[in-house]
Short mmCIF file of C-alpha atoms in Angstrom, two decimals:
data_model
loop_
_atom_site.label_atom_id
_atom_site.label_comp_id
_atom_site.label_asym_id
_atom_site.label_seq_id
_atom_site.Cartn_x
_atom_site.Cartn_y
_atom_site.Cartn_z
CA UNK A 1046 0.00 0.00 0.00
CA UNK A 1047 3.21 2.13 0.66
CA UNK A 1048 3.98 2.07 -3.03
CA UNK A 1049 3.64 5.16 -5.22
CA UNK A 1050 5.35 3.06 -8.23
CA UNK A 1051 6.67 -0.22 -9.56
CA UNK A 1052 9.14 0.09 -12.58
CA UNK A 1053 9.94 -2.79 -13.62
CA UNK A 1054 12.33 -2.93 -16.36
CA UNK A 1055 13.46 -6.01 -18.88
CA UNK A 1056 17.38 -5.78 -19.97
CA UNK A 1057 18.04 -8.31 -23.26
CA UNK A 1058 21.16 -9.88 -22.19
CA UNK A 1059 21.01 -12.48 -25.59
CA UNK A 1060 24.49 -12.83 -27.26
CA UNK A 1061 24.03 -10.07 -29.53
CA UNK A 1062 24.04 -7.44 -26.86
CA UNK A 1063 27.90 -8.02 -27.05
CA UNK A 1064 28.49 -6.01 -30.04
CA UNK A 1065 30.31 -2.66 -29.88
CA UNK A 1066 28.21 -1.09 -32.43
CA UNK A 1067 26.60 1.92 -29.61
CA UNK A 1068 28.15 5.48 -29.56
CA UNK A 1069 31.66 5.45 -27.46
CA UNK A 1070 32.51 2.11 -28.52
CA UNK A 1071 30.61 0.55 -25.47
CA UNK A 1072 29.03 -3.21 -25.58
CA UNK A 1073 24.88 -2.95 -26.21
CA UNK A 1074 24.93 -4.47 -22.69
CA UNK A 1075 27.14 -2.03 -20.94
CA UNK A 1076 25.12 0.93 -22.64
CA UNK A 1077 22.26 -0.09 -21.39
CA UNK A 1078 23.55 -0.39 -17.64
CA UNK A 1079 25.31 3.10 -17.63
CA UNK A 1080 21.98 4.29 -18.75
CA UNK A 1081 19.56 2.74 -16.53
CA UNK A 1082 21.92 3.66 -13.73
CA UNK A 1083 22.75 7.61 -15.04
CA UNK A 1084 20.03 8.08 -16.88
CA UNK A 1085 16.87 6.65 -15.01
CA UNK A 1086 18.03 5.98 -10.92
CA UNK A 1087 20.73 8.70 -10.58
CA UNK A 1088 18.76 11.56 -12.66
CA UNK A 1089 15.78 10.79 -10.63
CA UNK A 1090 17.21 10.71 -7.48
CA UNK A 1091 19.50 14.11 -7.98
CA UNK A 1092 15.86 15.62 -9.14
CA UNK A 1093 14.23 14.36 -6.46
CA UNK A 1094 11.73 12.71 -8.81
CA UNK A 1095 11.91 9.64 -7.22
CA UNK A 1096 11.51 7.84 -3.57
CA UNK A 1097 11.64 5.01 -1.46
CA UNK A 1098 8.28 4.20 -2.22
CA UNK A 1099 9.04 4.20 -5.99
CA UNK A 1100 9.93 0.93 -6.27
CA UNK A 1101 12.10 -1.23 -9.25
CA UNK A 1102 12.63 -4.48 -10.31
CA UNK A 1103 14.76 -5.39 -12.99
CA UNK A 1104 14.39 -8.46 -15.63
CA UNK A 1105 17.23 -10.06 -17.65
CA UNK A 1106 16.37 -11.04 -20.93
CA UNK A 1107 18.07 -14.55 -22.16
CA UNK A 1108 17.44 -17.96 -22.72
CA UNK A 1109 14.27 -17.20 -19.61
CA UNK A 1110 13.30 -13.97 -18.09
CA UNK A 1111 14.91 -14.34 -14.87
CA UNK A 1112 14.35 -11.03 -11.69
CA UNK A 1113 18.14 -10.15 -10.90
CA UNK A 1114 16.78 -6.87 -9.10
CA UNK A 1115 13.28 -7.96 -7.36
CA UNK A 1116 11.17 -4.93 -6.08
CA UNK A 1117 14.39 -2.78 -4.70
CA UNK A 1118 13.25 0.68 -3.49
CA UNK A 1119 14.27 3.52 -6.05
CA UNK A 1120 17.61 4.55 -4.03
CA UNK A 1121 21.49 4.76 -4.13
CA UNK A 1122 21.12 1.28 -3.19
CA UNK A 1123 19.82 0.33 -6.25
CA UNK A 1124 22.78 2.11 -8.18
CA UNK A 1125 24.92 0.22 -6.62
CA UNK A 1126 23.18 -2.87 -7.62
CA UNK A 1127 22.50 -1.84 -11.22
CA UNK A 1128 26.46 -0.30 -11.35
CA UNK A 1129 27.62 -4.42 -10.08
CA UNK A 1130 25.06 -5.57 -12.65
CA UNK A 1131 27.57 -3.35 -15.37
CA UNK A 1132 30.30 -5.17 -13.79
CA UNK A 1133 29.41 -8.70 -13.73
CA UNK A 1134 26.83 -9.43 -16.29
CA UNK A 1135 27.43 -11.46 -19.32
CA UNK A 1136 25.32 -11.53 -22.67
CA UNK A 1137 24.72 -14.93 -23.56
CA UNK A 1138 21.92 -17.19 -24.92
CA UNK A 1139 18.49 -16.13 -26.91
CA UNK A 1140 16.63 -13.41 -25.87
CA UNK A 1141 13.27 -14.95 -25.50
CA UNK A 1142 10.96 -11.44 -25.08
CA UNK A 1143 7.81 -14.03 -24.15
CA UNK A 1144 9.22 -15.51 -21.29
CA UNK A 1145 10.60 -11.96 -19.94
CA UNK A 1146 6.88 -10.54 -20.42
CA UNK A 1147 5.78 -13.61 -18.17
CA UNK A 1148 8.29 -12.50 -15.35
CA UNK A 1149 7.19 -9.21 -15.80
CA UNK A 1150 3.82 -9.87 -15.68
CA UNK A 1151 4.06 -11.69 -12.64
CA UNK A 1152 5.88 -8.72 -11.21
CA UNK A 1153 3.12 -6.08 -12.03
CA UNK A 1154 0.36 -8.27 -10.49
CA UNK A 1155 2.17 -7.68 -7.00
CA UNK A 1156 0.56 -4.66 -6.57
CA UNK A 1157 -3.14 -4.32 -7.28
CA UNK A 1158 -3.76 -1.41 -5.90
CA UNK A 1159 -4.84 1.29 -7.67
CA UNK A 1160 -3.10 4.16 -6.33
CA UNK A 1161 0.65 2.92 -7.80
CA UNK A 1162 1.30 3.60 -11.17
CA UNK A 1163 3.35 0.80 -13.43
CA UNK A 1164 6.12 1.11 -15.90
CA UNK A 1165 7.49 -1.36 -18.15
CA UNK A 1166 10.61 -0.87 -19.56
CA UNK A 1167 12.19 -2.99 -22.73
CA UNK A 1168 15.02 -2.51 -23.51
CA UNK A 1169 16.42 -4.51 -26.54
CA UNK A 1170 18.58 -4.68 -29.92
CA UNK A 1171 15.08 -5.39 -31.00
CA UNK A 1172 16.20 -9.49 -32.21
CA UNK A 1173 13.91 -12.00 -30.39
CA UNK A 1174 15.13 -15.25 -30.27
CA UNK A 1175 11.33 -16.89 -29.14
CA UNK A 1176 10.09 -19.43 -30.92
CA UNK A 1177 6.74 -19.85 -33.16
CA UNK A 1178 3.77 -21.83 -31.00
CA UNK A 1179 3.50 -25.14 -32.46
CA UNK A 1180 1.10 -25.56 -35.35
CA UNK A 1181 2.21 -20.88 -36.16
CA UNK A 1182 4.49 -20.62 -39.29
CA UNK A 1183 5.96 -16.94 -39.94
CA UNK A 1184 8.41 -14.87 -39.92
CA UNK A 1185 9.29 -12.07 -37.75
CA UNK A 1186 6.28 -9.85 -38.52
CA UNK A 1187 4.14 -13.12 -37.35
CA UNK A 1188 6.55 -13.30 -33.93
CA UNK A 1189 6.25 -9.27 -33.51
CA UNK A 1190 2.02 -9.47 -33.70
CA UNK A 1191 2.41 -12.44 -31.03
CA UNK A 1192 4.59 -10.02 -28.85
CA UNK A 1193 2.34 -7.00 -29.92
CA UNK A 1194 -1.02 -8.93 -28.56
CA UNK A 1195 0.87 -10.02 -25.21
CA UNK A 1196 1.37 -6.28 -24.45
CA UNK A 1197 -2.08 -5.59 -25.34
CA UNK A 1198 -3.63 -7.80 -23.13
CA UNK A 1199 -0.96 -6.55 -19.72
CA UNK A 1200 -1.83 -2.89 -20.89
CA UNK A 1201 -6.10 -4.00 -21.00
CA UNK A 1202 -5.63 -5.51 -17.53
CA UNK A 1203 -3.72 -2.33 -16.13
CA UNK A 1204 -5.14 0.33 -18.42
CA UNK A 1205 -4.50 3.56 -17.40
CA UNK A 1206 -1.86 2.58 -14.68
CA UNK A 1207 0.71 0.91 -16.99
CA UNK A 1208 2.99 2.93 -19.13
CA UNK A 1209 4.74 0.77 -21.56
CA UNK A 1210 8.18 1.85 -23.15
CA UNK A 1211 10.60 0.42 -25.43
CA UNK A 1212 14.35 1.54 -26.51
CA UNK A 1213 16.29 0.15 -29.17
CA UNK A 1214 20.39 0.08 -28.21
CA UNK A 1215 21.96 -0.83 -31.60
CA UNK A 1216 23.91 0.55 -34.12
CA UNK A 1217 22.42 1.90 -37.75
CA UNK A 1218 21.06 -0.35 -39.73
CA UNK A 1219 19.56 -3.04 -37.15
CA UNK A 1220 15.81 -3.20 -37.06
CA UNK A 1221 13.81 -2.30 -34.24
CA UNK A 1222 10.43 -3.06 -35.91
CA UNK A 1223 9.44 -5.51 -32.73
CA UNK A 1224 10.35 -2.83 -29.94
CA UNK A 1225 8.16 -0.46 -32.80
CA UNK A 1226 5.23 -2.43 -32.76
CA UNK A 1227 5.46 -3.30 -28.46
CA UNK A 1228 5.07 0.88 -28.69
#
């Protein structure tokens, strides 16, 4: 009841978020720690946008969508923990975006409440690695609609109190049309 917010925010740690291919010859995996870190706990904090009762939990996107940060109050705590996540965490595996949606889904039911606003965070290359349901053929316009309709139905059960955002860390050239069509 305490709760004014739950972020919860899904990292793709798949293989391909080993390239150097982002501005300042950083991995895709080590931009998108500096920036959660600067750009979305430290900024908030040093504007005093955020509390304690803003809460986070962060999702790593592989071969499963396994919680690495589960429901951590928005602090310098949390730095810390995102700034060791920089340090230690290694892209590997698929980046299966179904399975991460299921963690995160399971993590936005926590709180029914009314009164706390949700956030979901994706943050990608924009590749999913998920397979077709048995008995689907396509390509990945057919996996992107699957995807699409799975955020459809978390933002009809939330409505107004889910905000859903994507961001694409790649270099030119890569497609982003599934982070597009989450949006």
């Amino acid at each position: 009841a305490n709760w004014t917010s739950h972020t919860v925010i899904v990292v793709d740690q798949s293989g391909s978020m080993r390239k150097t291919d982002v501005p300042g010859g950083a991995t895709r995996s080590d931009a998108v720690w500096l920036t959660i870190a600067l750009e979305f706990v430290a900024k908030q904090l040093d504007n005093q946008q955020a509390t304690e009762t803003d809460i986070v939990s962060v999702i790593s996107m592989s071969g499963s969508g396994m919680v690495i940060i589960d429901r951590m109050p928005h602090d310098w705590l949390l730095f810390n923990s995102v700034i060791d996540l920089l340090r230690t965490s290694e892209p590997h595996f698929d980046g299966n975006y179904m399975s991460a949606l299921d963690a995160a889904e399971r993590l936005l039911m926590l709180n029914s409440l009314g009164n706390c606003a949700l956030a979901l965070f994706f943050l990608s290359d924009g590749k999913p690695s998920d397979h077709m349901p048995s008995g689907r053929h396509g390509g990945i316009a057919s996996l992107a609609a699957l995807i699409s309709a799975r955020i459809d139905v978390l933002c009809s059960h939330f409505g107004r109190r889910l905000a859903v955002t994507t961001f694409g860390f790649a270099g030119p050239g890569e497609g982003f049309e599934v982070l597009e069509s989450m949006a």
